[in-house]
Amino acid sequence: MRYLPKSPADREAMLKALGKRSISEFFTPIPAKYRLERDLKIPRQMAESEIVDWFRERSRENGDGYAIFLGAGAYYHYRPVIIDSLILRGEFLTAYTPYQAEVSQGTLQSIFEFQTMICELTGMEVANASMYDGSTATAEAVMMAVRLTGRPSVLVARNVHPEYQEVLSTYAHHQGLPISTLSFTEAGRLDPEDLERSITGETACVLIQSPNFFGTIEDVAAIAEIAHKHGALLVVAIAEAISLGMVKPPQQADIIALEAQSFGVPLGFGGPYCGVIATREQFVRQMPGRLVGQTTDRNGKRGFVLTLATREQHIRREKATSNICTNQALIALMANIFMTVYGKVGLRDLAKQNLAKTAYAMDQFGKHAGLLFTGAPRFNEFVVKTSEDPGAINSRILGHKIVGGLPLKKFYPELGNASLWCCTEMTTRTAIDTAAAMVAESEGSSGARDVDVEELTR
Amino acid sequence: MKHMTRKATRHVSQNEGLIFEKSSPGKAAWKLPPLDVPEIDASKLLGSAERKDLGNMPEVSEIEIIRHFTRLSTWNYAIDLGMYPLGSCTMKYNPRVNEVVARLEGLANGHPYQPERASQGALRILKTLSECLLEITGMDAITLQPAAGAHGELTGLLMVRAYQESKGTPRKKILIPDSAHGTNPATAAMVGYAVENLKSNSQGMVDIAALSGQMNQDVAALMLTNPNTLGIFEQEIEQIAAILHAKGGLLYMDGANMNALVGKVRPGDFGVDLMHLNLHKTFSTPHGGGGPGSGPVAVKNILGPFLPKPVLITKPDGTLGFEYDRPQSVGRVRAFYGNFGMFVRALAYILANGPDGLRQTTEDAVLNANYIRKGLEGAYDLPYSTPTMHEVVFSDRRQAKKRVKTMDIAKRLIDYGFHPYTTAFPLIVPGALMIEATESESKEELDLFIESMRSIAEEVEEDPQTVLTAPHSTRISRLDETTAARKPVLRWKPAAE
């Protein structure tokens, strides 16, 4: 086996040194009746070239080369090539968690820079080294708010990513934490009146997303005011990190749960992504996940260490703030490099292109179909309402190697034939025009046609 | 110098500041293509939501970024540089073909919501990996959704709870051996269970009498790491499973140490009801400085209905798809389907090995651990003499007499060109030196390691001060962790103007 660095003679010599005749002598602690005396029934050993071929085939079966109008928590942005040049360096790729600071300064300093840039972009005072993804960061941020306030219930806006809501309800279920949802307005924003009606002295936090699942930017200041008036915290989830280049950060929030996938992380069929929690300094001791801090060595030289570990499971066991151990360090490094490449000016220009493409697409789609939630500003997603089932329209568009927007019926039945479309800097005018023409064609014809409709909603 | 290290020598280590210290206005590492749609007036579109300034974000050129991160990288130890003897972490070689296939266009750019008919490639990868992992573990059903080992534990205990509830009551407690990873008790607490400690016997295994005494109708499950964190196979596993099952409890296996078992024995055959795997340990996906991981959970049929949703299915027409209608499911534990990129890598590793390669891998891992054990016996105290599987745990009992602790020895090991082993864990061994070589080490590298460890043991006798003040060869010496925690500086700030 080509990954194993021993010759038969090496193995012989080692066994001899150990006074054993055969390797099987080391497996005698396993009761004989359980020992596997046959080959595993898995594919035979393959050559490297066969492995590449096998996966190439899978890649071809997976929509290779399609233009996509899907966003909804996973965004297709350009990835500068130096991201992979750098993260493929073995010293980053094959290093362990930086517990041993003296031989891990590269990872530690880069995380410190990551934490700094996340603070700059979110307007928060501290950020952790990463969480699994936006959905789990959101669930953990809510748990954190519950610990901070000692209050037992949570209010969640219905326009938070539905899968984030599902993850939160899984996490909260066994904490005896009642979750109530808040409705949205005609503008697609959280309904402040519903918030006023629902919030009580028992509410630990209000969870919103901005830009929300429909792409609409929330009035964070107004929501924060209501939450804070009742002694509740405001948790804001951000799924599209590029929005931070152009949209004011939710500085009035107490905790931000960010999905940093848009910062140079491939779509990768849903993962690995990069969650982050950012918050105010006063809340840091209830924050889950690893943190890197600056300190000095014995000679007064600047260095970095993992710190405030007394929050974590390897020290506190069942009293820890979370059970999280392995996080998404290498993915955070991708995001770190991405943020460094675009920086102070580039992130804004990039965000502006996203906004421009989306504005153009909305104009084109709006000529032929209804647009929902137009009464508030939005970033790079918009909701289109058609007469025909969007699944049917998508099936036809797919024939042009274009993946259309996400039908919303499954998550929001009351929205009927609505679908969520996304444009990024990668979306071409040609693709927009083609998709808009297909939607126009559908709107122009009378009633739904007999096509093979695939349920696109997951 | 008597204690010369044969493996390491000093090399140039370049100084490098923080990226913010290199920034100045007007430098850029990016260029956008011309806009093919009309320009917009952002303030008109966004109104008061428009952001005007990005604060202290850096402005640097591409070459500076390349040098910055390349220089930082040289301050790291890595598997690519040498043995990483961290016990329980399974720091094995990360094959490069894994990285190549994970970056194939259709896989890297696949959107999680793209139509199933345009996702058959990704779904086939999920299916093939699932089948391989089920065969390796001897289990019946699996979810790939959990993002890391601890997340797998959470998923597993949520399923334990759902199962017990379906039998009438969720029960109250989880039994956890005193040798367990910290994630086990932390996870139990997250799922609303009380943690009850289970003592080990003098051989470092589960104390059967204690287990019988503590097992009752309040216990939902036992979380068992096997081989345990001492590298010892729980020889009475049959009885352990029987005691639990007789009183309606479940046997959860923490698969952190699965590298000792693949191809040699299957947890599903020895009574395990559910377990998680760490693809970033056993199945070679890179640790990347602390993640991403991936923590699939494999279960017996009795737990199948409770798996997180969606579940991968084969449809009547033979294509693959997801099933969302799972009324007894514990719900979602993560958006989308898990760390897909890690599934690609883990499957590439399994295909590169095949059944013979995986078996040889396990055998070599166990051979290496025993070779180290033999090589260091006599120099370090071995608290448990029970046979070793994939890792071995010594203690600093002898060296402590010279006031040298396990962490000091670990730091000195850095000067010899190795990453430290795991220190101060498992908790049942005071001053533990927990060593796992994995199969990726050659006899030559192991001999260097043994020689280095023996040399340090001699230094402790002759010149303990050198060990106590180690490392001496790194960019920085030991850091002031107390001040770091008391007065946390968690981000860079520009100097006050």
mmCIF file of C-alpha atoms in Angstrom, chain B residues 38-272:
data_model
loop_
_atom_site.group_PDB
_atom_site.id
_atom_site.type_symbol
_atom_site.label_atom_id
_atom_site.label_comp_id
_atom_site.label_asym_id
_atom_site.label_seq_id
_atom_site.Cartn_x
_atom_site.Cartn_y
_atom_site.Cartn_z
ATOM 1 C CA PRO B 38 -25.597 49.176 -15.641
ATOM 2 C CA GLU B 39 -23.845 50.826 -12.708
ATOM 3 C CA ILE B 40 -26.011 51.453 -9.672
ATOM 4 C CA ASP B 41 -26.388 54.183 -7.127
ATOM 5 C CA ALA B 42 -25.814 52.280 -3.899
ATOM 6 C CA SER B 43 -27.114 54.994 -1.633
ATOM 7 C CA LYS B 44 -30.366 55.015 -3.579
ATOM 8 C CA LEU B 45 -30.744 51.231 -3.306
ATOM 9 C CA LEU B 46 -29.641 50.824 0.287
ATOM 10 C CA GLY B 47 -30.543 54.152 1.880
ATOM 11 C CA SER B 48 -29.469 54.355 5.483
ATOM 12 C CA ALA B 49 -28.355 50.677 5.382
ATOM 13 C CA GLU B 50 -25.407 51.563 3.169
ATOM 14 C CA ARG B 51 -21.983 51.018 4.620
ATOM 15 C CA LYS B 52 -19.408 53.618 3.715
ATOM 16 C CA ASP B 53 -16.256 52.440 5.420
ATOM 17 C CA LEU B 54 -14.630 49.117 6.200
ATOM 18 C CA GLY B 55 -12.548 50.355 9.099
ATOM 19 C CA ASN B 56 -9.120 48.822 9.512
ATOM 20 C CA MET B 57 -9.379 46.134 6.858
ATOM 21 C CA PRO B 58 -5.973 45.708 5.217
ATOM 22 C CA GLU B 59 -4.800 47.001 1.843
ATOM 23 C CA VAL B 60 -1.896 44.924 0.566
ATOM 24 C CA SER B 61 -0.558 43.499 -2.693
ATOM 25 C CA GLU B 62 -0.593 39.864 -3.812
ATOM 26 C CA ILE B 63 3.121 39.189 -3.316
ATOM 27 C CA GLU B 64 2.874 40.504 0.233
ATOM 28 C CA ILE B 65 0.014 38.137 0.954
ATOM 29 C CA ILE B 66 1.932 35.188 -0.468
ATOM 30 C CA ARG B 67 5.005 36.029 1.596
ATOM 31 C CA HIS B 68 2.971 36.790 4.685
ATOM 32 C CA PHE B 69 1.235 33.440 4.832
ATOM 33 C CA THR B 70 4.222 31.500 3.552
ATOM 34 C CA ARG B 71 6.371 32.934 6.326
ATOM 35 C CA LEU B 72 3.684 32.207 8.898
ATOM 36 C CA SER B 73 3.428 28.664 7.590
ATOM 37 C CA THR B 74 7.114 28.055 8.301
ATOM 38 C CA TRP B 75 6.426 28.657 12.005
ATOM 39 C CA ASN B 76 4.169 25.598 12.129
ATOM 40 C CA TYR B 77 5.052 21.986 12.685
ATOM 41 C CA ALA B 78 3.119 19.664 10.346
ATOM 42 C CA ILE B 79 2.752 15.983 9.459
ATOM 43 C CA ASP B 80 4.509 16.776 6.210
ATOM 44 C CA LEU B 81 7.587 17.620 8.297
ATOM 45 C CA GLY B 82 7.581 14.601 10.530
ATOM 46 C CA MET B 83 5.972 12.423 13.150
ATOM 47 C CA TYR B 84 3.140 13.959 15.151
ATOM 48 C CA PRO B 85 2.879 11.608 18.116
ATOM 49 C CA LEU B 86 -0.349 13.056 19.519
ATOM 50 C CA GLY B 87 -2.252 10.304 21.274
ATOM 51 C CA SER B 88 -5.944 9.993 20.365
ATOM 52 C CA CYS B 89 -5.526 12.476 17.514
ATOM 53 C CA THR B 90 -4.429 9.986 14.835
ATOM 54 C CA MET B 91 -2.189 12.356 12.919
ATOM 55 C CA LYS B 92 -1.655 10.311 9.797
ATOM 56 C CA TYR B 93 -0.538 11.196 6.288
ATOM 57 C CA ASN B 94 -3.031 13.297 4.333
ATOM 58 C CA PRO B 95 -2.873 11.960 0.769
ATOM 59 C CA ARG B 96 -2.618 14.602 -1.932
ATOM 60 C CA VAL B 97 -4.928 12.891 -4.398
ATOM 61 C CA ASN B 98 -7.680 13.629 -1.856
ATOM 62 C CA GLU B 99 -7.085 17.341 -2.381
ATOM 63 C CA VAL B 100 -7.112 16.989 -6.142
ATOM 64 C CA VAL B 101 -10.407 15.130 -6.377
ATOM 65 C CA ALA B 102 -12.124 17.392 -3.839
ATOM 66 C CA ARG B 103 -11.342 20.322 -6.155
ATOM 67 C CA LEU B 104 -12.881 18.848 -9.320
ATOM 68 C CA GLU B 105 -15.175 21.508 -10.745
ATOM 69 C CA GLY B 106 -18.499 19.679 -10.459
ATOM 70 C CA LEU B 107 -17.823 18.698 -6.844
ATOM 71 C CA ALA B 108 -16.244 21.931 -5.600
ATOM 72 C CA ASN B 109 -18.873 24.115 -7.265
ATOM 73 C CA GLY B 110 -21.918 21.946 -6.635
ATOM 74 C CA HIS B 111 -24.660 23.936 -4.931
ATOM 75 C CA PRO B 112 -26.435 22.074 -2.111
ATOM 76 C CA TYR B 113 -29.840 23.050 -3.504
ATOM 77 C CA GLN B 114 -29.195 22.206 -7.146
ATOM 78 C CA PRO B 115 -31.732 19.720 -8.528
ATOM 79 C CA GLU B 116 -31.246 16.096 -7.504
ATOM 80 C CA ARG B 117 -31.025 15.018 -11.102
ATOM 81 C CA ALA B 118 -28.023 17.334 -11.520
ATOM 82 C CA SER B 119 -26.531 16.100 -8.222
ATOM 83 C CA GLN B 120 -26.210 12.381 -8.885
ATOM 84 C CA GLY B 121 -22.419 12.525 -8.729
ATOM 85 C CA ALA B 122 -22.344 14.025 -5.253
ATOM 86 C CA LEU B 123 -25.090 11.693 -4.077
ATOM 87 C CA ARG B 124 -23.190 8.687 -5.457
ATOM 88 C CA ILE B 125 -20.198 9.757 -3.364
ATOM 89 C CA LEU B 126 -22.405 9.957 -0.254
ATOM 90 C CA LYS B 127 -23.840 6.544 -1.056
ATOM 91 C CA THR B 128 -20.517 4.826 -1.739
ATOM 92 C CA LEU B 129 -18.867 6.306 1.357
ATOM 93 C CA SER B 130 -21.872 5.340 3.484
ATOM 94 C CA GLU B 131 -21.707 1.747 2.255
ATOM 95 C CA CYS B 132 -17.973 1.532 2.947
ATOM 96 C CA LEU B 133 -18.319 2.973 6.445
ATOM 97 C CA LEU B 134 -21.206 0.629 7.265
ATOM 98 C CA GLU B 135 -19.144 -2.376 6.166
ATOM 99 C CA ILE B 136 -16.135 -1.148 8.162
ATOM 100 C CA THR B 137 -18.167 -0.573 11.333
ATOM 101 C CA GLY B 138 -20.605 -3.481 10.951
ATOM 102 C CA MET B 139 -23.557 -1.156 11.473
ATOM 103 C CA ASP B 140 -26.886 -0.866 9.608
ATOM 104 C CA ALA B 141 -27.535 2.821 8.878
ATOM 105 C CA ILE B 142 -25.566 6.046 8.892
ATOM 106 C CA THR B 143 -25.755 9.830 8.806
ATOM 107 C CA LEU B 144 -22.907 11.890 7.395
ATOM 108 C CA GLN B 145 -24.360 15.199 8.580
ATOM 109 C CA PRO B 146 -22.324 15.901 11.768
ATOM 110 C CA ALA B 147 -19.451 18.313 11.143
ATOM 111 C CA ALA B 148 -16.924 16.883 13.624
ATOM 112 C CA GLY B 149 -16.480 14.195 16.276
ATOM 113 C CA ALA B 150 -18.109 16.180 19.072
ATOM 114 C CA HIS B 151 -20.963 17.034 16.718
ATOM 115 C CA GLY B 152 -21.317 13.318 16.008
ATOM 116 C CA GLU B 153 -21.500 12.658 19.748
ATOM 117 C CA LEU B 154 -24.247 15.260 20.017
ATOM 118 C CA THR B 155 -26.131 13.615 17.163
ATOM 119 C CA GLY B 156 -25.658 10.179 18.720
ATOM 120 C CA LEU B 157 -26.932 11.192 22.124
ATOM 121 C CA LEU B 158 -29.896 13.004 20.582
ATOM 122 C CA MET B 159 -30.733 9.658 18.963
ATOM 123 C CA VAL B 160 -30.225 7.819 22.253
ATOM 124 C CA ARG B 161 -32.641 10.206 23.864
ATOM 125 C CA ALA B 162 -35.213 9.873 21.087
ATOM 126 C CA TYR B 163 -34.931 6.083 21.240
ATOM 127 C CA GLN B 164 -35.354 5.947 25.005
ATOM 128 C CA GLU B 165 -38.306 8.347 24.798
ATOM 129 C CA SER B 166 -39.918 6.016 22.278
ATOM 130 C CA LYS B 167 -39.603 3.277 24.899
ATOM 131 C CA GLY B 168 -41.388 5.412 27.477
ATOM 132 C CA THR B 169 -38.830 7.654 29.157
ATOM 133 C CA PRO B 170 -35.653 9.443 28.047
ATOM 134 C CA ARG B 171 -33.940 8.222 31.253
ATOM 135 C CA LYS B 172 -31.633 10.481 33.215
ATOM 136 C CA LYS B 173 -27.988 9.575 32.982
ATOM 137 C CA ILE B 174 -25.105 8.752 30.702
ATOM 138 C CA LEU B 175 -22.288 6.604 32.086
ATOM 139 C CA ILE B 176 -18.852 7.832 31.063
ATOM 140 C CA PRO B 177 -15.571 6.122 31.990
ATOM 141 C CA ASP B 178 -13.021 8.282 33.801
ATOM 142 C CA SER B 179 -10.633 7.819 30.870
ATOM 143 C CA ALA B 180 -13.017 9.501 28.374
ATOM 144 C CA HIS B 181 -12.437 12.577 26.211
ATOM 145 C CA GLY B 182 -13.826 15.865 27.591
ATOM 146 C CA THR B 183 -16.249 16.077 24.713
ATOM 147 C CA ASN B 184 -18.216 13.073 26.078
ATOM 148 C CA PRO B 185 -19.442 14.699 29.321
ATOM 149 C CA ALA B 186 -19.875 18.075 27.591
ATOM 150 C CA THR B 187 -22.086 16.422 24.983
ATOM 151 C CA ALA B 188 -24.184 14.570 27.551
ATOM 152 C CA ALA B 189 -24.867 17.890 29.278
ATOM 153 C CA MET B 190 -25.979 19.490 25.991
ATOM 154 C CA VAL B 191 -28.569 16.765 25.512
ATOM 155 C CA GLY B 192 -29.928 17.261 29.018
ATOM 156 C CA TYR B 193 -28.372 14.201 30.648
ATOM 157 C CA ALA B 194 -26.569 13.953 33.961
ATOM 158 C CA VAL B 195 -23.080 12.493 33.721
ATOM 159 C CA GLU B 196 -22.108 9.589 35.943
ATOM 160 C CA ASN B 197 -18.465 8.715 36.172
ATOM 161 C CA LEU B 198 -17.486 5.080 35.700
ATOM 162 C CA LYS B 199 -14.229 3.987 37.268
ATOM 163 C CA SER B 200 -11.592 1.969 35.493
ATOM 164 C CA ASN B 201 -10.110 -1.152 37.017
ATOM 165 C CA SER B 202 -6.433 -1.730 37.773
ATOM 166 C CA GLN B 203 -5.848 -2.909 34.197
ATOM 167 C CA GLY B 204 -7.200 0.335 32.759
ATOM 168 C CA MET B 205 -10.435 -1.191 31.541
ATOM 169 C CA VAL B 206 -14.081 -0.761 32.487
ATOM 170 C CA ASP B 207 -14.657 -2.228 35.948
ATOM 171 C CA ILE B 208 -17.376 -4.786 35.285
ATOM 172 C CA ALA B 209 -18.514 -4.947 38.904
ATOM 173 C CA ALA B 210 -18.795 -1.166 39.058
ATOM 174 C CA LEU B 211 -20.714 -1.119 35.779
ATOM 175 C CA SER B 212 -23.159 -3.760 37.051
ATOM 176 C CA GLY B 213 -23.640 -1.760 40.226
ATOM 177 C CA GLN B 214 -24.223 1.525 38.442
ATOM 178 C CA MET B 215 -26.372 0.232 35.605
ATOM 179 C CA ASN B 216 -30.071 0.712 36.214
ATOM 180 C CA GLN B 217 -33.246 2.004 34.565
ATOM 181 C CA ASP B 218 -32.001 5.601 34.856
ATOM 182 C CA VAL B 219 -29.048 5.008 32.559
ATOM 183 C CA ALA B 220 -29.758 5.823 28.921
ATOM 184 C CA ALA B 221 -26.372 4.778 27.549
ATOM 185 C CA LEU B 222 -22.716 4.170 28.180
ATOM 186 C CA MET B 223 -20.283 6.215 26.095
ATOM 187 C CA LEU B 224 -17.301 3.996 25.566
ATOM 188 C CA THR B 225 -14.127 4.711 23.649
ATOM 189 C CA ASN B 226 -12.709 1.422 22.377
ATOM 190 C CA PRO B 227 -9.789 0.986 22.361
ATOM 191 C CA ASN B 228 -9.916 3.433 25.240
ATOM 192 C CA THR B 229 -7.647 6.418 25.688
ATOM 193 C CA LEU B 230 -4.993 4.197 27.252
ATOM 194 C CA GLY B 231 -4.801 2.338 23.952
ATOM 195 C CA ILE B 232 -6.341 -0.706 25.597
ATOM 196 C CA PHE B 233 -9.038 -2.828 23.974
ATOM 197 C CA GLU B 234 -11.959 -3.402 26.334
ATOM 198 C CA GLN B 235 -11.575 -7.159 26.515
ATOM 199 C CA GLU B 236 -14.825 -7.691 28.377
ATOM 200 C CA ILE B 237 -16.799 -5.879 25.723
ATOM 201 C CA GLU B 238 -19.287 -8.729 25.393
ATOM 202 C CA GLN B 239 -20.205 -8.467 29.076
ATOM 203 C CA ILE B 240 -20.289 -4.671 28.943
ATOM 204 C CA ALA B 241 -22.812 -4.773 26.123
ATOM 205 C CA ALA B 242 -24.837 -7.486 27.872
ATOM 206 C CA ILE B 243 -25.045 -5.546 31.139
ATOM 207 C CA LEU B 244 -26.294 -2.444 29.323
ATOM 208 C CA HIS B 245 -28.724 -4.216 27.074
ATOM 209 C CA ALA B 246 -30.226 -6.276 29.912
ATOM 210 C CA LYS B 247 -31.477 -3.086 31.492
ATOM 211 C CA GLY B 248 -32.490 -1.296 28.308
ATOM 212 C CA GLY B 249 -29.370 0.845 27.993
ATOM 213 C CA LEU B 250 -27.533 1.534 24.760
ATOM 214 C CA LEU B 251 -23.835 1.120 24.018
ATOM 215 C CA TYR B 252 -22.437 4.240 22.356
ATOM 216 C CA MET B 253 -18.922 3.970 20.995
ATOM 217 C CA ASP B 254 -16.709 7.012 20.580
ATOM 218 C CA GLY B 255 -14.868 6.095 17.394
ATOM 219 C CA ALA B 256 -11.893 8.391 18.003
ATOM 220 C CA ASN B 257 -9.635 5.337 18.156
ATOM 221 C CA MET B 258 -11.086 3.419 15.241
ATOM 222 C CA ASN B 259 -7.649 3.412 13.599
ATOM 223 C CA ALA B 260 -6.859 0.441 15.839
ATOM 224 C CA LEU B 261 -9.755 -1.634 14.530
ATOM 225 C CA VAL B 262 -10.444 -1.058 10.826
ATOM 226 C CA GLY B 263 -10.440 -4.341 8.948
ATOM 227 C CA LYS B 264 -9.652 -6.350 12.096
ATOM 228 C CA VAL B 265 -12.894 -6.155 14.084
ATOM 229 C CA ARG B 266 -16.227 -4.390 13.669
ATOM 230 C CA PRO B 267 -17.963 -2.531 16.525
ATOM 231 C CA GLY B 268 -21.344 -3.615 15.188
ATOM 232 C CA ASP B 269 -20.276 -7.219 15.764
ATOM 233 C CA PHE B 270 -19.264 -6.682 19.388
ATOM 234 C CA GLY B 271 -22.502 -5.125 20.605
ATOM 235 C CA VAL B 272 -22.208 -1.415 19.831
#
